[in-house]
Amino acid sequence: MAAGFAAATTILAIGLPATPASEAGDDIDNSGLLACVRAVVSTPSLYAPFALFFGLLLLEGTTDVQLGALAIDDLGLGDGGPGLLYAVWGAGGVLGSALLLRIVRRTVYGRALLVGA
């Protein structure tokens, strides 16, 4: 199921528009959560990135549950097993974040999200 969600979010990322990264120091209007929700709902080009974000959060949540069950039941790692698997998962996240940071600096966000997915 997790692989299916990962594939679906990757497919959604293909349709992302090419948008260059904003310059450091750009002013961001912090007018509130409701205004942000209205902006997303009224802008169809934001549907795919938010669907991708939702899918990735769902994938993260299901992975958290699966790691615990896998460590204790299937791998027989004992009570410390989930911690070990979470540490490996976190190390992969740090390495992946460093790679994506390099990609974002050289290309557009859509491509970075595609590679990250």
Short mmCIF file of N, CA and C in Angstrom, two decimals:
data_model
loop_
_atom_site.label_atom_id
_atom_site.label_comp_id
_atom_site.label_asym_id
_atom_site.label_seq_id
_atom_site.Cartn_x
_atom_site.Cartn_y
_atom_site.Cartn_z
N MET A 1 0.83 -1.19 0.00
CA MET A 1 0.00 0.00 0.00
C MET A 1 0.88 1.26 0.00
N ALA A 2 1.96 1.23 0.80
CA ALA A 2 2.86 2.38 0.84
C ALA A 2 3.51 2.60 -0.53
N ALA A 3 3.87 1.52 -1.21
CA ALA A 3 4.47 1.65 -2.54
C ALA A 3 3.47 2.25 -3.52
N GLY A 4 2.22 1.90 -3.37
CA GLY A 4 1.18 2.47 -4.23
C GLY A 4 1.02 3.96 -4.02
N PHE A 5 1.05 4.39 -2.76
CA PHE A 5 0.97 5.83 -2.48
C PHE A 5 2.20 6.56 -2.99
N ALA A 6 3.36 5.95 -2.85
CA ALA A 6 4.58 6.57 -3.36
C ALA A 6 4.51 6.72 -4.87
N ALA A 7 4.02 5.71 -5.56
CA ALA A 7 3.88 5.79 -7.01
C ALA A 7 2.87 6.86 -7.41
N ALA A 8 1.76 6.93 -6.69
CA ALA A 8 0.74 7.94 -7.01
C ALA A 8 1.26 9.35 -6.81
N THR A 9 2.00 9.58 -5.74
CA THR A 9 2.53 10.92 -5.51
C THR A 9 3.60 11.27 -6.54
N THR A 10 4.36 10.28 -6.99
CA THR A 10 5.35 10.53 -8.03
C THR A 10 4.67 10.91 -9.33
N ILE A 11 3.59 10.23 -9.67
CA ILE A 11 2.84 10.56 -10.89
C ILE A 11 2.26 11.97 -10.79
N LEU A 12 1.76 12.33 -9.62
CA LEU A 12 1.24 13.69 -9.44
C LEU A 12 2.34 14.74 -9.59
N ALA A 13 3.55 14.41 -9.18
CA ALA A 13 4.65 15.36 -9.25
C ALA A 13 5.05 15.67 -10.68
N ILE A 14 4.80 14.76 -11.58
CA ILE A 14 5.17 14.98 -12.99
C ILE A 14 4.44 16.20 -13.55
N GLY A 15 3.21 16.44 -13.11
CA GLY A 15 2.42 17.56 -13.62
C GLY A 15 2.70 18.89 -12.96
N LEU A 16 3.67 18.97 -12.07
CA LEU A 16 3.96 20.23 -11.38
C LEU A 16 4.53 21.26 -12.35
N PRO A 17 4.10 22.51 -12.22
CA PRO A 17 4.65 23.54 -13.10
C PRO A 17 6.09 23.88 -12.71
N ALA A 18 6.85 24.32 -13.69
CA ALA A 18 8.24 24.73 -13.43
C ALA A 18 8.21 26.12 -12.83
N THR A 19 8.56 26.22 -11.56
CA THR A 19 8.57 27.49 -10.85
C THR A 19 9.94 27.67 -10.22
N PRO A 20 10.67 28.72 -10.61
CA PRO A 20 12.01 28.89 -10.02
C PRO A 20 11.92 29.26 -8.54
N ALA A 21 12.96 28.94 -7.82
CA ALA A 21 13.02 29.25 -6.40
C ALA A 21 12.99 30.75 -6.19
N SER A 22 12.35 31.21 -5.10
CA SER A 22 12.31 32.63 -4.81
C SER A 22 13.65 33.06 -4.21
N GLU A 23 13.93 34.32 -4.36
CA GLU A 23 15.17 34.87 -3.82
C GLU A 23 15.07 34.98 -2.30
N ALA A 24 16.19 34.85 -1.64
CA ALA A 24 16.20 35.01 -0.19
C ALA A 24 15.79 36.44 0.16
N GLY A 25 14.98 36.57 1.17
CA GLY A 25 14.57 37.89 1.62
C GLY A 25 13.27 38.37 0.99
N ASP A 26 12.64 37.56 0.11
CA ASP A 26 11.36 37.95 -0.46
C ASP A 26 10.34 38.07 0.67
N ASP A 27 9.50 39.08 0.60
CA ASP A 27 8.47 39.26 1.62
C ASP A 27 7.35 38.27 1.39
N ILE A 28 6.91 37.62 2.45
CA ILE A 28 5.81 36.66 2.39
C ILE A 28 4.67 37.23 3.22
N ASP A 29 3.49 37.27 2.61
CA ASP A 29 2.31 37.79 3.30
C ASP A 29 1.76 36.72 4.24
N ASN A 30 1.82 36.99 5.53
CA ASN A 30 1.32 36.06 6.54
C ASN A 30 -0.06 36.51 7.03
N SER A 31 -1.05 36.48 6.14
CA SER A 31 -2.36 37.01 6.48
C SER A 31 -3.27 36.00 7.16
N GLY A 32 -2.83 34.79 7.34
CA GLY A 32 -3.64 33.83 8.08
C GLY A 32 -3.90 32.54 7.32
N LEU A 33 -4.28 31.55 8.08
CA LEU A 33 -4.50 30.22 7.52
C LEU A 33 -5.67 30.20 6.55
N LEU A 34 -6.74 30.91 6.85
CA LEU A 34 -7.91 30.90 5.98
C LEU A 34 -7.58 31.48 4.62
N ALA A 35 -6.80 32.53 4.57
CA ALA A 35 -6.39 33.11 3.29
C ALA A 35 -5.54 32.13 2.49
N CYS A 36 -4.73 31.36 3.18
CA CYS A 36 -3.90 30.35 2.50
C CYS A 36 -4.77 29.25 1.91
N VAL A 37 -5.76 28.82 2.67
CA VAL A 37 -6.65 27.78 2.18
C VAL A 37 -7.42 28.28 0.97
N ARG A 38 -7.90 29.52 1.02
CA ARG A 38 -8.61 30.10 -0.13
C ARG A 38 -7.70 30.17 -1.35
N ALA A 39 -6.46 30.54 -1.14
CA ALA A 39 -5.51 30.63 -2.25
C ALA A 39 -5.29 29.27 -2.90
N VAL A 40 -5.17 28.23 -2.10
CA VAL A 40 -4.96 26.89 -2.65
C VAL A 40 -6.20 26.42 -3.40
N VAL A 41 -7.38 26.64 -2.81
CA VAL A 41 -8.62 26.19 -3.44
C VAL A 41 -8.88 26.94 -4.75
N SER A 42 -8.52 28.22 -4.81
CA SER A 42 -8.80 29.00 -6.01
C SER A 42 -7.70 28.92 -7.06
N THR A 43 -6.63 28.19 -6.81
CA THR A 43 -5.52 28.09 -7.76
C THR A 43 -5.31 26.64 -8.16
N PRO A 44 -5.82 26.23 -9.31
CA PRO A 44 -5.70 24.84 -9.73
C PRO A 44 -4.25 24.34 -9.85
N SER A 45 -3.32 25.22 -10.12
CA SER A 45 -1.93 24.77 -10.25
C SER A 45 -1.33 24.34 -8.91
N LEU A 46 -2.03 24.65 -7.80
CA LEU A 46 -1.56 24.23 -6.49
C LEU A 46 -2.14 22.89 -6.06
N TYR A 47 -3.09 22.36 -6.82
CA TYR A 47 -3.70 21.09 -6.44
C TYR A 47 -2.67 19.96 -6.39
N ALA A 48 -1.86 19.84 -7.42
CA ALA A 48 -0.89 18.74 -7.48
C ALA A 48 0.14 18.81 -6.34
N PRO A 49 0.73 19.99 -6.06
CA PRO A 49 1.69 20.00 -4.95
C PRO A 49 1.06 19.64 -3.60
N PHE A 50 -0.17 20.09 -3.37
CA PHE A 50 -0.80 19.77 -2.10
C PHE A 50 -1.26 18.32 -2.05
N ALA A 51 -1.65 17.75 -3.18
CA ALA A 51 -1.95 16.31 -3.22
C ALA A 51 -0.68 15.52 -2.97
N LEU A 52 0.43 15.97 -3.52
CA LEU A 52 1.72 15.32 -3.28
C LEU A 52 2.09 15.39 -1.80
N PHE A 53 1.91 16.55 -1.20
CA PHE A 53 2.21 16.73 0.21
C PHE A 53 1.34 15.81 1.07
N PHE A 54 0.06 15.73 0.75
CA PHE A 54 -0.85 14.85 1.47
C PHE A 54 -0.40 13.39 1.36
N GLY A 55 -0.06 12.98 0.14
CA GLY A 55 0.38 11.61 -0.08
C GLY A 55 1.65 11.28 0.68
N LEU A 56 2.59 12.22 0.70
CA LEU A 56 3.83 11.99 1.42
C LEU A 56 3.61 11.93 2.93
N LEU A 57 2.71 12.75 3.45
CA LEU A 57 2.38 12.66 4.87
C LEU A 57 1.70 11.34 5.22
N LEU A 58 0.82 10.89 4.33
CA LEU A 58 0.17 9.60 4.53
C LEU A 58 1.20 8.48 4.49
N LEU A 59 2.13 8.56 3.57
CA LEU A 59 3.20 7.57 3.48
C LEU A 59 4.05 7.57 4.74
N GLU A 60 4.37 8.74 5.24
CA GLU A 60 5.17 8.86 6.47
C GLU A 60 4.44 8.23 7.65
N GLY A 61 3.16 8.50 7.77
CA GLY A 61 2.38 7.95 8.88
C GLY A 61 2.28 6.44 8.82
N THR A 62 2.04 5.89 7.64
CA THR A 62 1.95 4.43 7.53
C THR A 62 3.30 3.78 7.75
N THR A 63 4.36 4.45 7.35
CA THR A 63 5.71 3.90 7.56
C THR A 63 6.03 3.84 9.04
N ASP A 64 5.63 4.84 9.79
CA ASP A 64 5.87 4.82 11.24
C ASP A 64 5.25 3.58 11.88
N VAL A 65 4.04 3.26 11.50
CA VAL A 65 3.37 2.08 12.05
C VAL A 65 4.06 0.80 11.57
N GLN A 66 4.40 0.76 10.30
CA GLN A 66 5.01 -0.44 9.73
C GLN A 66 6.39 -0.72 10.33
N LEU A 67 7.16 0.32 10.60
CA LEU A 67 8.50 0.11 11.17
C LEU A 67 8.42 -0.55 12.55
N GLY A 68 7.49 -0.10 13.35
CA GLY A 68 7.33 -0.71 14.67
C GLY A 68 6.92 -2.17 14.58
N ALA A 69 5.94 -2.47 13.75
CA ALA A 69 5.48 -3.85 13.59
C ALA A 69 6.56 -4.73 12.97
N LEU A 70 7.27 -4.20 12.01
CA LEU A 70 8.33 -4.96 11.34
C LEU A 70 9.46 -5.31 12.31
N ALA A 71 9.88 -4.32 13.10
CA ALA A 71 11.00 -4.53 14.02
C ALA A 71 10.67 -5.55 15.09
N ILE A 72 9.47 -5.48 15.65
CA ILE A 72 9.12 -6.35 16.78
C ILE A 72 8.66 -7.72 16.31
N ASP A 73 7.74 -7.76 15.34
CA ASP A 73 7.14 -9.03 14.94
C ASP A 73 7.99 -9.81 13.93
N ASP A 74 8.34 -9.18 12.83
CA ASP A 74 8.98 -9.90 11.73
C ASP A 74 10.49 -10.07 11.90
N LEU A 75 11.17 -9.01 12.34
CA LEU A 75 12.63 -9.08 12.46
C LEU A 75 13.09 -9.57 13.82
N GLY A 76 12.21 -9.57 14.80
CA GLY A 76 12.56 -10.04 16.14
C GLY A 76 13.66 -9.23 16.80
N LEU A 77 13.67 -7.92 16.59
CA LEU A 77 14.72 -7.06 17.14
C LEU A 77 14.47 -6.68 18.60
N GLY A 78 13.35 -7.05 19.14
CA GLY A 78 13.05 -6.72 20.53
C GLY A 78 12.53 -5.32 20.70
N ASP A 79 12.53 -4.85 21.96
CA ASP A 79 11.96 -3.54 22.27
C ASP A 79 12.75 -2.39 21.67
N GLY A 80 14.06 -2.56 21.46
CA GLY A 80 14.87 -1.49 20.88
C GLY A 80 14.87 -1.48 19.37
N GLY A 81 14.25 -2.47 18.76
CA GLY A 81 14.24 -2.58 17.30
C GLY A 81 13.61 -1.40 16.58
N PRO A 82 12.43 -0.94 17.02
CA PRO A 82 11.85 0.22 16.34
C PRO A 82 12.76 1.44 16.39
N GLY A 83 13.44 1.65 17.51
CA GLY A 83 14.36 2.78 17.61
C GLY A 83 15.49 2.68 16.60
N LEU A 84 16.01 1.48 16.42
CA LEU A 84 17.07 1.26 15.44
C LEU A 84 16.58 1.55 14.02
N LEU A 85 15.41 1.04 13.68
CA LEU A 85 14.87 1.29 12.34
C LEU A 85 14.54 2.76 12.13
N TYR A 86 14.03 3.43 13.17
CA TYR A 86 13.76 4.87 13.05
C TYR A 86 15.05 5.66 12.86
N ALA A 87 16.13 5.22 13.50
CA ALA A 87 17.42 5.90 13.33
C ALA A 87 17.91 5.77 11.89
N VAL A 88 17.77 4.59 11.32
CA VAL A 88 18.16 4.39 9.92
C VAL A 88 17.27 5.22 9.00
N TRP A 89 15.97 5.25 9.29
CA TRP A 89 15.02 6.05 8.51
C TRP A 89 15.40 7.54 8.59
N GLY A 90 15.76 8.01 9.78
CA GLY A 90 16.15 9.40 9.95
C GLY A 90 17.44 9.74 9.23
N ALA A 91 18.42 8.83 9.27
CA ALA A 91 19.68 9.06 8.55
C ALA A 91 19.44 9.17 7.05
N GLY A 92 18.55 8.33 6.54
CA GLY A 92 18.19 8.43 5.13
C GLY A 92 17.51 9.75 4.82
N GLY A 93 16.70 10.23 5.74
CA GLY A 93 16.04 11.53 5.55
C GLY A 93 17.03 12.68 5.52
N VAL A 94 18.04 12.61 6.38
CA VAL A 94 19.06 13.67 6.41
C VAL A 94 19.85 13.66 5.11
N LEU A 95 20.26 12.49 4.66
CA LEU A 95 21.00 12.40 3.40
C LEU A 95 20.14 12.85 2.21
N GLY A 96 18.88 12.42 2.21
CA GLY A 96 17.97 12.83 1.14
C GLY A 96 17.73 14.34 1.14
N SER A 97 17.63 14.93 2.32
CA SER A 97 17.43 16.38 2.41
C SER A 97 18.62 17.14 1.88
N ALA A 98 19.82 16.65 2.17
CA ALA A 98 21.02 17.30 1.65
C ALA A 98 21.05 17.24 0.13
N LEU A 99 20.67 16.10 -0.43
CA LEU A 99 20.63 15.96 -1.89
C LEU A 99 19.58 16.89 -2.49
N LEU A 100 18.39 16.94 -1.89
CA LEU A 100 17.34 17.81 -2.42
C LEU A 100 17.71 19.28 -2.30
N LEU A 101 18.43 19.66 -1.26
CA LEU A 101 18.87 21.05 -1.13
C LEU A 101 19.76 21.43 -2.30
N ARG A 102 20.63 20.54 -2.69
CA ARG A 102 21.50 20.82 -3.85
C ARG A 102 20.67 20.92 -5.13
N ILE A 103 19.66 20.04 -5.26
CA ILE A 103 18.83 20.07 -6.47
C ILE A 103 18.01 21.35 -6.52
N VAL A 104 17.44 21.78 -5.39
CA VAL A 104 16.63 23.00 -5.37
C VAL A 104 17.46 24.22 -5.73
N ARG A 105 18.70 24.24 -5.30
CA ARG A 105 19.55 25.39 -5.61
C ARG A 105 19.89 25.46 -7.10
N ARG A 106 19.85 24.35 -7.80
CA ARG A 106 20.25 24.31 -9.21
C ARG A 106 19.09 24.24 -10.18
N THR A 107 17.89 23.92 -9.71
CA THR A 107 16.78 23.70 -10.63
C THR A 107 15.49 24.28 -10.01
N VAL A 108 14.36 23.84 -10.50
CA VAL A 108 13.06 24.35 -10.03
C VAL A 108 12.46 23.40 -9.00
N TYR A 109 11.49 23.90 -8.24
CA TYR A 109 10.87 23.12 -7.17
C TYR A 109 10.17 21.86 -7.68
N GLY A 110 9.50 21.95 -8.80
CA GLY A 110 8.77 20.80 -9.32
C GLY A 110 9.67 19.60 -9.55
N ARG A 111 10.82 19.84 -10.14
CA ARG A 111 11.77 18.76 -10.39
C ARG A 111 12.32 18.21 -9.07
N ALA A 112 12.55 19.09 -8.11
CA ALA A 112 13.05 18.66 -6.80
C ALA A 112 12.02 17.79 -6.10
N LEU A 113 10.74 18.16 -6.17
CA LEU A 113 9.69 17.34 -5.57
C LEU A 113 9.58 15.99 -6.27
N LEU A 114 9.75 15.98 -7.58
CA LEU A 114 9.70 14.73 -8.33
C LEU A 114 10.82 13.79 -7.88
N VAL A 115 12.03 14.31 -7.77
CA VAL A 115 13.16 13.49 -7.33
C VAL A 115 12.96 13.04 -5.89
N GLY A 116 12.45 13.93 -5.05
CA GLY A 116 12.21 13.58 -3.65
C GLY A 116 11.16 12.51 -3.49
N ALA A 117 10.12 12.57 -4.31
CA ALA A 117 9.06 11.55 -4.23
C ALA A 117 9.58 10.21 -4.70
#
